[in-house]
PDB file of C-alpha atoms in Angstrom:
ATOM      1  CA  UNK A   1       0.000   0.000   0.000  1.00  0.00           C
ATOM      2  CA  UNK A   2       1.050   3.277  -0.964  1.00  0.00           C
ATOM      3  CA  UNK A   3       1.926   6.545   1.525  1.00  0.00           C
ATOM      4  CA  UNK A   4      -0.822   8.828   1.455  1.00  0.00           C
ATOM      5  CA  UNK A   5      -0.641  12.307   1.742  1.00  0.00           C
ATOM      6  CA  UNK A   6      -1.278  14.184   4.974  1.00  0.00           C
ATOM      7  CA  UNK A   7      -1.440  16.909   6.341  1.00  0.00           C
ATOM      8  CA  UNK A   8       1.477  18.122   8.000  1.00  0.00           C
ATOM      9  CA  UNK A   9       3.335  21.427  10.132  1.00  0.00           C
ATOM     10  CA  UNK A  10       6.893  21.121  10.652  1.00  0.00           C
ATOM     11  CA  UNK A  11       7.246  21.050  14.468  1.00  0.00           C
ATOM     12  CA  UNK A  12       8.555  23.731  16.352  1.00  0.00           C
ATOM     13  CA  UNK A  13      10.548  23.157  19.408  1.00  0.00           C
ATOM     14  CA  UNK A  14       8.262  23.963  22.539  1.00  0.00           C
ATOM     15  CA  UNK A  15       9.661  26.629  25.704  1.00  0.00           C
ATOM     16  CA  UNK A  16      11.756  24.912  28.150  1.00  0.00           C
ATOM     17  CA  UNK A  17      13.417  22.564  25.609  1.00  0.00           C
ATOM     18  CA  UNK A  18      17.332  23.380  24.968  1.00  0.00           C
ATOM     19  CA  UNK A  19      18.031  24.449  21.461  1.00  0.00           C
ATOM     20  CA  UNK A  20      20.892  21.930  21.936  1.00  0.00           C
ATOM     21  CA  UNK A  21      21.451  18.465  22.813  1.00  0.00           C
ATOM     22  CA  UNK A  22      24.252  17.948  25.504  1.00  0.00           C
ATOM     23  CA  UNK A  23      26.852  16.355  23.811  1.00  0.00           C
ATOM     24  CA  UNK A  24      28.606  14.240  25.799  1.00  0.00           C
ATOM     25  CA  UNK A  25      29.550  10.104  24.355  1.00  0.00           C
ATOM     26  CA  UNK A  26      29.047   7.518  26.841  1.00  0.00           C
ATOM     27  CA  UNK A  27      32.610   6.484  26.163  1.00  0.00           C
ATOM     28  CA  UNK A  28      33.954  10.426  27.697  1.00  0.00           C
ATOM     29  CA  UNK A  29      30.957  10.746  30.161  1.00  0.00           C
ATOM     30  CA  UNK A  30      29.469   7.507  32.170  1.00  0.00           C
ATOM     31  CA  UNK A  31      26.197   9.111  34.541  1.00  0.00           C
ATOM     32  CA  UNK A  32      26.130   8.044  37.875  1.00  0.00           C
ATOM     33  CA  UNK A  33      24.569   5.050  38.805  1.00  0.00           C
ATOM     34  CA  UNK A  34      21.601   6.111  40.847  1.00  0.00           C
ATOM     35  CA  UNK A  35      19.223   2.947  40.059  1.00  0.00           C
ATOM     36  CA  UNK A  36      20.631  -0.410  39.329  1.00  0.00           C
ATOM     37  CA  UNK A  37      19.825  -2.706  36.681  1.00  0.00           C
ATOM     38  CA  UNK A  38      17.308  -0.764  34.924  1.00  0.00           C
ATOM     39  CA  UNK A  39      19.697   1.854  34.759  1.00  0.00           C
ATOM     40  CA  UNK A  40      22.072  -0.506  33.048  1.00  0.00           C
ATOM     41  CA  UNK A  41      19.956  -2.319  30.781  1.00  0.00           C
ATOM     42  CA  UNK A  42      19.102   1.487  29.412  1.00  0.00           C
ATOM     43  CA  UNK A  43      22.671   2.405  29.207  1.00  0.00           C
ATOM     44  CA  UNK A  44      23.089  -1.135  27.045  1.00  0.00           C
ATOM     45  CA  UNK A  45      20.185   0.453  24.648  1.00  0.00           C
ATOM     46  CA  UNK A  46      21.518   4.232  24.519  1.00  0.00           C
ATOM     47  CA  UNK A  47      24.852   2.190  23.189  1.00  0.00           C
ATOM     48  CA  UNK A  48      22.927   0.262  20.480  1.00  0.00           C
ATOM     49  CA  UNK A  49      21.441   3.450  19.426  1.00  0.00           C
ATOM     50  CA  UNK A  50      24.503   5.398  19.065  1.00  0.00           C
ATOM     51  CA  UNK A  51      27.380   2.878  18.219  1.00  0.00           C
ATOM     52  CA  UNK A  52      26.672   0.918  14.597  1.00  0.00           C
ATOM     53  CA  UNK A  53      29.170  -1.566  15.388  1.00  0.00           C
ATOM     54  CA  UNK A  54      28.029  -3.240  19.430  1.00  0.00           C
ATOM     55  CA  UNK A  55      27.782  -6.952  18.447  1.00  0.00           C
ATOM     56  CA  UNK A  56      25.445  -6.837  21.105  1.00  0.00           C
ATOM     57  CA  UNK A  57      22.376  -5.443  19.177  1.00  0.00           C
ATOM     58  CA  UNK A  58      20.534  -8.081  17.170  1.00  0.00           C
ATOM     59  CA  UNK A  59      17.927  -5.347  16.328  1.00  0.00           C
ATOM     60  CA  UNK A  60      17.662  -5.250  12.461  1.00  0.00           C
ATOM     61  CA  UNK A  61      15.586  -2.863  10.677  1.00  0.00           C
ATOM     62  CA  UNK A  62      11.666  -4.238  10.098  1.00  0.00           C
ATOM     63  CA  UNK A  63       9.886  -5.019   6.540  1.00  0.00           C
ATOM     64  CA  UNK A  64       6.734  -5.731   8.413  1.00  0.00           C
ATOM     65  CA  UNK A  65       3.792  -4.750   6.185  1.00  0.00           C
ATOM     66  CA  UNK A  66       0.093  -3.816   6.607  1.00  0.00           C
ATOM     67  CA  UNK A  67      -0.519  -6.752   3.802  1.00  0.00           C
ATOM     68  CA  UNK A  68       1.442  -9.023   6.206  1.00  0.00           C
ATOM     69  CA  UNK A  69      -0.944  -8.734   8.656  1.00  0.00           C
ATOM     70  CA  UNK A  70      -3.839  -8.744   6.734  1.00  0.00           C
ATOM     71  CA  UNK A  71      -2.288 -12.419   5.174  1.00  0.00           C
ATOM     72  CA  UNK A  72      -1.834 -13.576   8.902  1.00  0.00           C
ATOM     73  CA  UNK A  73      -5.340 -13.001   9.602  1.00  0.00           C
ATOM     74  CA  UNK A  74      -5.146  -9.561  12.204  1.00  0.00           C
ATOM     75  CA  UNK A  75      -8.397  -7.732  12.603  1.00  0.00           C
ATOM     76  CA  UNK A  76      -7.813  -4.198  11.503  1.00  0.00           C
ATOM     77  CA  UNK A  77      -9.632  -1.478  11.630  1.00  0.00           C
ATOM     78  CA  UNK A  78      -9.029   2.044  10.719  1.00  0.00           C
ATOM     79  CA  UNK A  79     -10.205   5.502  11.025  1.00  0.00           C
ATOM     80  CA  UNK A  80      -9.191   8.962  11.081  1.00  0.00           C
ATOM     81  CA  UNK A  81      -9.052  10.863  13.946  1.00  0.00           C
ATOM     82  CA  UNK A  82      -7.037  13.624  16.405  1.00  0.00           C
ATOM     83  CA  UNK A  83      -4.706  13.610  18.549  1.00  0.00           C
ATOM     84  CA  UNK A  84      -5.736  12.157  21.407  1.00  0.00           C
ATOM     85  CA  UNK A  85      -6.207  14.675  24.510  1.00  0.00           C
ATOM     86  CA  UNK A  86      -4.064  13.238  27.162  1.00  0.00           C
ATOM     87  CA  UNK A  87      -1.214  14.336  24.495  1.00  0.00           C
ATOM     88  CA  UNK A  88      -2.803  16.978  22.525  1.00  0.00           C
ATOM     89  CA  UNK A  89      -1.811  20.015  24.307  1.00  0.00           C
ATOM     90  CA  UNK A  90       2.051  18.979  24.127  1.00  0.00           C
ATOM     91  CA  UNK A  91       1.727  17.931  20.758  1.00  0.00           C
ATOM     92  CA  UNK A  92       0.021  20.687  19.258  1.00  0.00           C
ATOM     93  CA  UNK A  93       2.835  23.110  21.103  1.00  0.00           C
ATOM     94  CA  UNK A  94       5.223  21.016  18.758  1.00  0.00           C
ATOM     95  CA  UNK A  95       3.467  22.283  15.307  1.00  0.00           C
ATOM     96  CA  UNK A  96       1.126  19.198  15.209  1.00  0.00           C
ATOM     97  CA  UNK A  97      -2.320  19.697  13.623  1.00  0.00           C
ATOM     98  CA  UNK A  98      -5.313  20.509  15.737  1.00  0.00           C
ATOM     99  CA  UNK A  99      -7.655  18.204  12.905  1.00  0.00           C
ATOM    100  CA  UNK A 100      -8.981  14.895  12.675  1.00  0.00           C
ATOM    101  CA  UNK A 101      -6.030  13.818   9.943  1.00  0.00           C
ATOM    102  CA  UNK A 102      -4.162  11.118  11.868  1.00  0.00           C
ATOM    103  CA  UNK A 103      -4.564   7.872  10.721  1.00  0.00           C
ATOM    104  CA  UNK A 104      -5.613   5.748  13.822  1.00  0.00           C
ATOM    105  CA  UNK A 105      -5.720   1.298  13.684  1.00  0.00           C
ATOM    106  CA  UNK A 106      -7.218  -1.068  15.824  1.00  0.00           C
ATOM    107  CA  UNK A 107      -4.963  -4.325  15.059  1.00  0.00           C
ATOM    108  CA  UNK A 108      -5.852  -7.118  17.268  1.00  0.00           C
ATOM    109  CA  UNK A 109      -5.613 -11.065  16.952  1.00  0.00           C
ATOM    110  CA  UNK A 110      -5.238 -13.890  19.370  1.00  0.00           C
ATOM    111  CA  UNK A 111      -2.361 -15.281  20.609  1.00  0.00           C
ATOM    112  CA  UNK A 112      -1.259 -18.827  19.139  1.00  0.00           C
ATOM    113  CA  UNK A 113      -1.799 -22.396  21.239  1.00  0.00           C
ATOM    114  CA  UNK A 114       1.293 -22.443  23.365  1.00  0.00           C
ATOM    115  CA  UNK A 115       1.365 -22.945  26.383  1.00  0.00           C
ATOM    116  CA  UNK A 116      -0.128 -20.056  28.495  1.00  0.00           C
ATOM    117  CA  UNK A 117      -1.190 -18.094  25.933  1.00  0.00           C
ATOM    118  CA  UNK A 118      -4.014 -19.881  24.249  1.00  0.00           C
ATOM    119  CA  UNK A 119      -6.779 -17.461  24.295  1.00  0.00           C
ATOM    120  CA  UNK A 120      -4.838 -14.068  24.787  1.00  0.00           C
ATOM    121  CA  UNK A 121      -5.158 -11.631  22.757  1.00  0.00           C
ATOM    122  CA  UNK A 122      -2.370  -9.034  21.107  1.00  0.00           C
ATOM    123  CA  UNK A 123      -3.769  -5.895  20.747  1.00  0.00           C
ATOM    124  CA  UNK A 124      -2.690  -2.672  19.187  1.00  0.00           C
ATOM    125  CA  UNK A 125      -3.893   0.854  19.208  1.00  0.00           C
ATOM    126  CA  UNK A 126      -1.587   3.263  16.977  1.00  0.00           C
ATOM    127  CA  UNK A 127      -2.285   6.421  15.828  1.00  0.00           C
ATOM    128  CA  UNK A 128       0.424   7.994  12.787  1.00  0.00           C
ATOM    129  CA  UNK A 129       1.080  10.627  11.140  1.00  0.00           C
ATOM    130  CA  UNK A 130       4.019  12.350   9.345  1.00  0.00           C
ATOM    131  CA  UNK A 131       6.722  12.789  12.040  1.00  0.00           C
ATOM    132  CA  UNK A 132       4.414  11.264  14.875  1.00  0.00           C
ATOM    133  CA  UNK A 133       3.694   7.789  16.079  1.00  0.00           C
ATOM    134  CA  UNK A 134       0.886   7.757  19.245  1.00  0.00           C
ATOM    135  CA  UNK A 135       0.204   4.692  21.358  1.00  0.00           C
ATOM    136  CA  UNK A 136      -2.981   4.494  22.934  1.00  0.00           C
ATOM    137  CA  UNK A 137      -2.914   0.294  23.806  1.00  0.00           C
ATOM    138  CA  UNK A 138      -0.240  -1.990  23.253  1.00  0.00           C
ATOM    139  CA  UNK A 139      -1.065  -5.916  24.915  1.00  0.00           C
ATOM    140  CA  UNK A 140       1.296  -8.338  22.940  1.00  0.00           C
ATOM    141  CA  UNK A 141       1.557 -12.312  23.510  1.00  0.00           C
ATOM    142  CA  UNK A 142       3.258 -13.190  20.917  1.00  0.00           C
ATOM    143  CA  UNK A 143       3.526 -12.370  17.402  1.00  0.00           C
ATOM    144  CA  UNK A 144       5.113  -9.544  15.896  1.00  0.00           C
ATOM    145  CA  UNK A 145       6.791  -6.654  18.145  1.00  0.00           C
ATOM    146  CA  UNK A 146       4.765  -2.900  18.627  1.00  0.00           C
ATOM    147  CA  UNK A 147       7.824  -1.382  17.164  1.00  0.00           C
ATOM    148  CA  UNK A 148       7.152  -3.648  13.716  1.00  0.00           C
ATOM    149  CA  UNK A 149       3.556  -2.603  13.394  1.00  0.00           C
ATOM    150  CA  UNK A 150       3.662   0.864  13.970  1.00  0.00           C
ATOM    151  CA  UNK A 151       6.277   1.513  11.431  1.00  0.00           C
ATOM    152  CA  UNK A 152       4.429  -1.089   9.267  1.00  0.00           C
ATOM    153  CA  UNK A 153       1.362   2.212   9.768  1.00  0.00           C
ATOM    154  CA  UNK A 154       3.427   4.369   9.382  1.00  0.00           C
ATOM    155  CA  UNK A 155       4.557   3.664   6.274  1.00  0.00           C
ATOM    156  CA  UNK A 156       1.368   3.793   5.083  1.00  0.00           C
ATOM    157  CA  UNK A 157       0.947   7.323   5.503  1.00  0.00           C
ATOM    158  CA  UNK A 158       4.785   8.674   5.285  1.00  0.00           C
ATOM    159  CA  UNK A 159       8.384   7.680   5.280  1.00  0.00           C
ATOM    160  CA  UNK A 160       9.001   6.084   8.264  1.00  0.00           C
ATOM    161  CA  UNK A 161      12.101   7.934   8.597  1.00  0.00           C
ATOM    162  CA  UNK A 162      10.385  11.487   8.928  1.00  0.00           C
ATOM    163  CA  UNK A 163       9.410  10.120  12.572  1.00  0.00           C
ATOM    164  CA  UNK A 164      10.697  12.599  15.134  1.00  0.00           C
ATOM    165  CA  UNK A 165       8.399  12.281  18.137  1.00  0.00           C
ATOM    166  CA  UNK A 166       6.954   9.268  19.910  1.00  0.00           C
ATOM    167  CA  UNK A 167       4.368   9.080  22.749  1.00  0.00           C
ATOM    168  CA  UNK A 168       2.599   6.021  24.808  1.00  0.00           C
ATOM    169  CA  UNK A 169      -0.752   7.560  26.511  1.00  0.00           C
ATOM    170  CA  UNK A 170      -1.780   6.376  29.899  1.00  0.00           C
ATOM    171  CA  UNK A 171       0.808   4.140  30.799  1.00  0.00           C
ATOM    172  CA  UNK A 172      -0.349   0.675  31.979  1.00  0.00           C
ATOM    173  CA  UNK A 173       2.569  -1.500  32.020  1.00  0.00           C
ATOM    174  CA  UNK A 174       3.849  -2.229  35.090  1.00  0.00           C
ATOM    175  CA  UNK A 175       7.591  -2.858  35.294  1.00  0.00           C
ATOM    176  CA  UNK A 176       7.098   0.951  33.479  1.00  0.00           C
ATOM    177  CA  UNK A 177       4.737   2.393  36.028  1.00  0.00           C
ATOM    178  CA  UNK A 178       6.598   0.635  39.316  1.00  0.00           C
ATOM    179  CA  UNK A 179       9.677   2.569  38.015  1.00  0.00           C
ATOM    180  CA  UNK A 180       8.442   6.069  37.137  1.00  0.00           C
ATOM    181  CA  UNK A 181       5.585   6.222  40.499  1.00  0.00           C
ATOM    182  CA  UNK A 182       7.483   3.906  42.995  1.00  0.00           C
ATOM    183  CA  UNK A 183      11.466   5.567  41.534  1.00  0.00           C
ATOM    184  CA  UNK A 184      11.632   8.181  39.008  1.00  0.00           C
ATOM    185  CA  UNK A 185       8.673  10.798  40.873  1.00  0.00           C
ATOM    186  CA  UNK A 186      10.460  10.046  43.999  1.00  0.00           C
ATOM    187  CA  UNK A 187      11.807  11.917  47.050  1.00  0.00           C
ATOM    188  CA  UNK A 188      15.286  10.855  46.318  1.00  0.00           C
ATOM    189  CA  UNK A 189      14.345  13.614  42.857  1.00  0.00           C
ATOM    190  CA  UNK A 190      12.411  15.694  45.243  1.00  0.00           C
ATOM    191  CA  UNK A 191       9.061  14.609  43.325  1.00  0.00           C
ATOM    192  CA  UNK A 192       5.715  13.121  44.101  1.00  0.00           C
ATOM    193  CA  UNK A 193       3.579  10.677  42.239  1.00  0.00           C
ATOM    194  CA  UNK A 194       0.973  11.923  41.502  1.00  0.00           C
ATOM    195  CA  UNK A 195       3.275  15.510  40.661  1.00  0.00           C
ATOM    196  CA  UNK A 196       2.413  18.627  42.851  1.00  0.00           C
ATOM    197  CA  UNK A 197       3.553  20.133  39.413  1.00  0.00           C
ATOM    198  CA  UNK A 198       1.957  19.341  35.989  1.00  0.00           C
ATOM    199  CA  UNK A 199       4.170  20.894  33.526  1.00  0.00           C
ATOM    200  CA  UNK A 200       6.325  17.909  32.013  1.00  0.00           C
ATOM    201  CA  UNK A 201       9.691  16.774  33.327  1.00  0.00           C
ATOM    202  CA  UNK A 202      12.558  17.015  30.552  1.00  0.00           C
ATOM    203  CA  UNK A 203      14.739  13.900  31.291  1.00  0.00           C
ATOM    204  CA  UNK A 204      17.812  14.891  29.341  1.00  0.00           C
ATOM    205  CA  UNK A 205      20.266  12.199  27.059  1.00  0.00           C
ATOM    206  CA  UNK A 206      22.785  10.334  29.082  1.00  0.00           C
ATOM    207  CA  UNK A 207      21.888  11.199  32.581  1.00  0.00           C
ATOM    208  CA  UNK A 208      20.931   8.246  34.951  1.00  0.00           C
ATOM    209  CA  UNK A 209      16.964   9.021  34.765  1.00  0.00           C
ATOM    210  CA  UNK A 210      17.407   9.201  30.761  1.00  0.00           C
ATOM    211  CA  UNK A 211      18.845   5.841  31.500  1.00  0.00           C
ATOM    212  CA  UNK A 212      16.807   4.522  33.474  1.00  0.00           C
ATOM    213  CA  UNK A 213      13.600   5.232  31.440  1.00  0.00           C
ATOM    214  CA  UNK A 214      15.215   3.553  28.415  1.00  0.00           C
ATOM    215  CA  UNK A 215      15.776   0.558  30.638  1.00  0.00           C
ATOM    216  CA  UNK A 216      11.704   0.303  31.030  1.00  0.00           C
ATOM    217  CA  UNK A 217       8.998  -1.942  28.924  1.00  0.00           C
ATOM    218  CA  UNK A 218       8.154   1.055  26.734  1.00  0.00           C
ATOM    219  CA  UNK A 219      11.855   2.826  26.785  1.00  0.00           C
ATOM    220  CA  UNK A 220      12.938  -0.055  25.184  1.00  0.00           C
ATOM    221  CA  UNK A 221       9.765  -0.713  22.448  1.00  0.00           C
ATOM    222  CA  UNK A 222      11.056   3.006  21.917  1.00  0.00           C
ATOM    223  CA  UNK A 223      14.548   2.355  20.861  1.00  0.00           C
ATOM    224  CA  UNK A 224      13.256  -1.291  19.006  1.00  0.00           C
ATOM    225  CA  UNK A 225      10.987   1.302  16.883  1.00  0.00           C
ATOM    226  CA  UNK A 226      14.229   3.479  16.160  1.00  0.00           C
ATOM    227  CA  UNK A 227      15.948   0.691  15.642  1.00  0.00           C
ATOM    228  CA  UNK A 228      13.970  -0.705  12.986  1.00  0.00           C
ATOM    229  CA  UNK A 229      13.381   2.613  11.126  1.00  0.00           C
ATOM    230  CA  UNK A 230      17.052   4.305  10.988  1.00  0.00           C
ATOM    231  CA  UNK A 231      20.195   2.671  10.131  1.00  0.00           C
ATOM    232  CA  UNK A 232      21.794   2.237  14.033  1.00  0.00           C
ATOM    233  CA  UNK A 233      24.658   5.528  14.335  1.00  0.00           C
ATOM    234  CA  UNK A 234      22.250   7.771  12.757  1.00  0.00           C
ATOM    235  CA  UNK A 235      19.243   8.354  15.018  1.00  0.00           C
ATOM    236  CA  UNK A 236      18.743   8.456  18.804  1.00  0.00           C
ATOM    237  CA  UNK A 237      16.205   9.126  21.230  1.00  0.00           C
ATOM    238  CA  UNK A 238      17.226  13.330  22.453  1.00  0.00           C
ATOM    239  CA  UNK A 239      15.104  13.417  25.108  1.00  0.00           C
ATOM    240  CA  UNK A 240      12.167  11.894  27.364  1.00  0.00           C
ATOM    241  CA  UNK A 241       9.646  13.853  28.420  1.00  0.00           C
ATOM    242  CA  UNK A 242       7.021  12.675  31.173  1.00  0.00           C
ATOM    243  CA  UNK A 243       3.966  14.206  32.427  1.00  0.00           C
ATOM    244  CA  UNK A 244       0.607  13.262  34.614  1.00  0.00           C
ATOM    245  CA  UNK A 245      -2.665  13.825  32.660  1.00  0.00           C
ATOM    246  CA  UNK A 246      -5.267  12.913  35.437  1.00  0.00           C
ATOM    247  CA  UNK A 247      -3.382  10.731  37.559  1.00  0.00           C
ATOM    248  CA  UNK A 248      -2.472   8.787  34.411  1.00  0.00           C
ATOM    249  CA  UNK A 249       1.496   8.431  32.995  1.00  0.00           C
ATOM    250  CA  UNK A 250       2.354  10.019  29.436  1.00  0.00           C
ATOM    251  CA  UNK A 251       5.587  10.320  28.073  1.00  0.00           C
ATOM    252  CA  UNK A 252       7.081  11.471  24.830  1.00  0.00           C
ATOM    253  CA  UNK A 253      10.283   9.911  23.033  1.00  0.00           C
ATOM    254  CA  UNK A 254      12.173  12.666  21.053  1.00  0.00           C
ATOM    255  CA  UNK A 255      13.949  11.197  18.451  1.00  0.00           C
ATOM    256  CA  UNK A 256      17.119  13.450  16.339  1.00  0.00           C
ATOM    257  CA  UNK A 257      20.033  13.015  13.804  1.00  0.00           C
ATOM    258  CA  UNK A 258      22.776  11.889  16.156  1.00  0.00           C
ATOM    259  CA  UNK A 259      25.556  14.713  16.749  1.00  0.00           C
ATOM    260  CA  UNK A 260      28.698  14.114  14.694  1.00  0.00           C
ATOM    261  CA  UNK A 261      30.239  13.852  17.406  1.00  0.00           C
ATOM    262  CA  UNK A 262      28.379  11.548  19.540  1.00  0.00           C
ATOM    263  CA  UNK A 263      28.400   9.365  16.232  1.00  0.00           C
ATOM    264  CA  UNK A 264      31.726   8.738  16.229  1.00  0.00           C
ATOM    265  CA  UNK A 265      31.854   6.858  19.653  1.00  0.00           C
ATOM    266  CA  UNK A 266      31.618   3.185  17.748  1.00  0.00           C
TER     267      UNK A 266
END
């Protein structure tokens, strides 16, 4: 299937973001570590984003199709819609289009017969657009990964590689929630969950909460998805920003060209 056109404003980069990204390679500048293993397991992931060359990474870039699914039997259904409101104030501050002219899909089938997870179902709910990839649901069993099928949407509406911002709405996953509620909004970062504060927290590259957000469930389906979009050494994720909307978790992946610099590190 074809890319369609859509409509689209460049994004413009919202107060309280820094006009540049601290550049400082893992291999000159190693962050404290402030919270064990899922601290480490992002720092692994931060590598395989910036260094081509970590034998490490196994991640290979996806040719997962809409057609695929359809020929596998998913249930898809699709519609065109906004940006959904637990995000739509930050993303509209980033250029995005106040209109119904996101493509949004329902993908859902059930999980083979093995063992455990006869009966289960994956489900996926993805809205795309140029530059922007929103995830409202994402329950997987088995099957492909999230980071496959939303580039397999995207596609169909732009070139993957134009993606430059990624959010996950009302956070459900729990190894991700335990972290951010229980760790992250914290008194050892003089926070609260829920945050006396609402604006969002900017969680800049290479620092130990950067870190330890990529270590998460949905850090990592957020490096998988740049993973599988950009050849590895040319894209990473900038930033994380995080935010309550109602007592609920949202969080935003920024993804740039890597600095020349910081590229050099593998």
């Amino acid at each position: 299937m074809a890319p369609s056109e859509q409509s689209w404003v460049p994004p413009n980069r919202p107060a309280g973001i820094p006009t540049t990204t601290p550049d400082m390679p893992p291999a000159t500048s190693t962050p404290a570590r402030r919270y064990g293993k899922i601290q480490d397991e992002g720092a692994i992931r931060q590598r395989w984003l910036e260094t081509p060359t970590d034998p490490t990474c196994q991640i290979q870039p996806s040719t997962l199709t809409v057609d695929d699914l359809l020929i596998a039997r998913w249930r898809i259904h699709t519609s065109y819609n906004n940006i959904p409101f637990q995000v739509a104030e930050n993303a509209f501050a980033l250029g995005y289009a106040n209109r119904a002219v996101y493509k949004q899909t329902l993908t859902q089938n059930h999980a083979g017969g093995e063992l455990g997870l006869a009966g289960c179902e994956n489900m996926y709910d993805i809205l795309v657009g140029k530059g922007l990839i929103i995830a409202e649901a994402m329950f997987r069993s088995d099957g492909p990964q999230f980071s496959q099928i939303a580039r397999a949407y995207m596609q169909e509406v732009a070139e993957p590689q134009s993606l430059r911002h990624f959010y996950v709405c009302d956070i459900v996953n729990i190894d991700t929630k335990r972290f951010v509620e229980k760790v992250l909004y914290s008194s050892r970062n003089d926070l609260t969950w829920p945050p006396v504060c609402t604006a969002p927290l900017i969680w800049e590259y290479n620092t130990p909460e950067y870190q330890g957000l990529l270590g998460t469930r949905i850090g990592k389906c957020a490096v998988y998805l740049v993973l599988e979009i950009f050849p590895r050494g040319t894209y990473y994720i900038a930033r994380i920003v995080t935010w309550d909307e109602n007592c609920s978790f949202e969080i935003r992946f920024d993804i740039e060209p890597i600095p020349a610099s910081l590229g050099s590190t593998g």
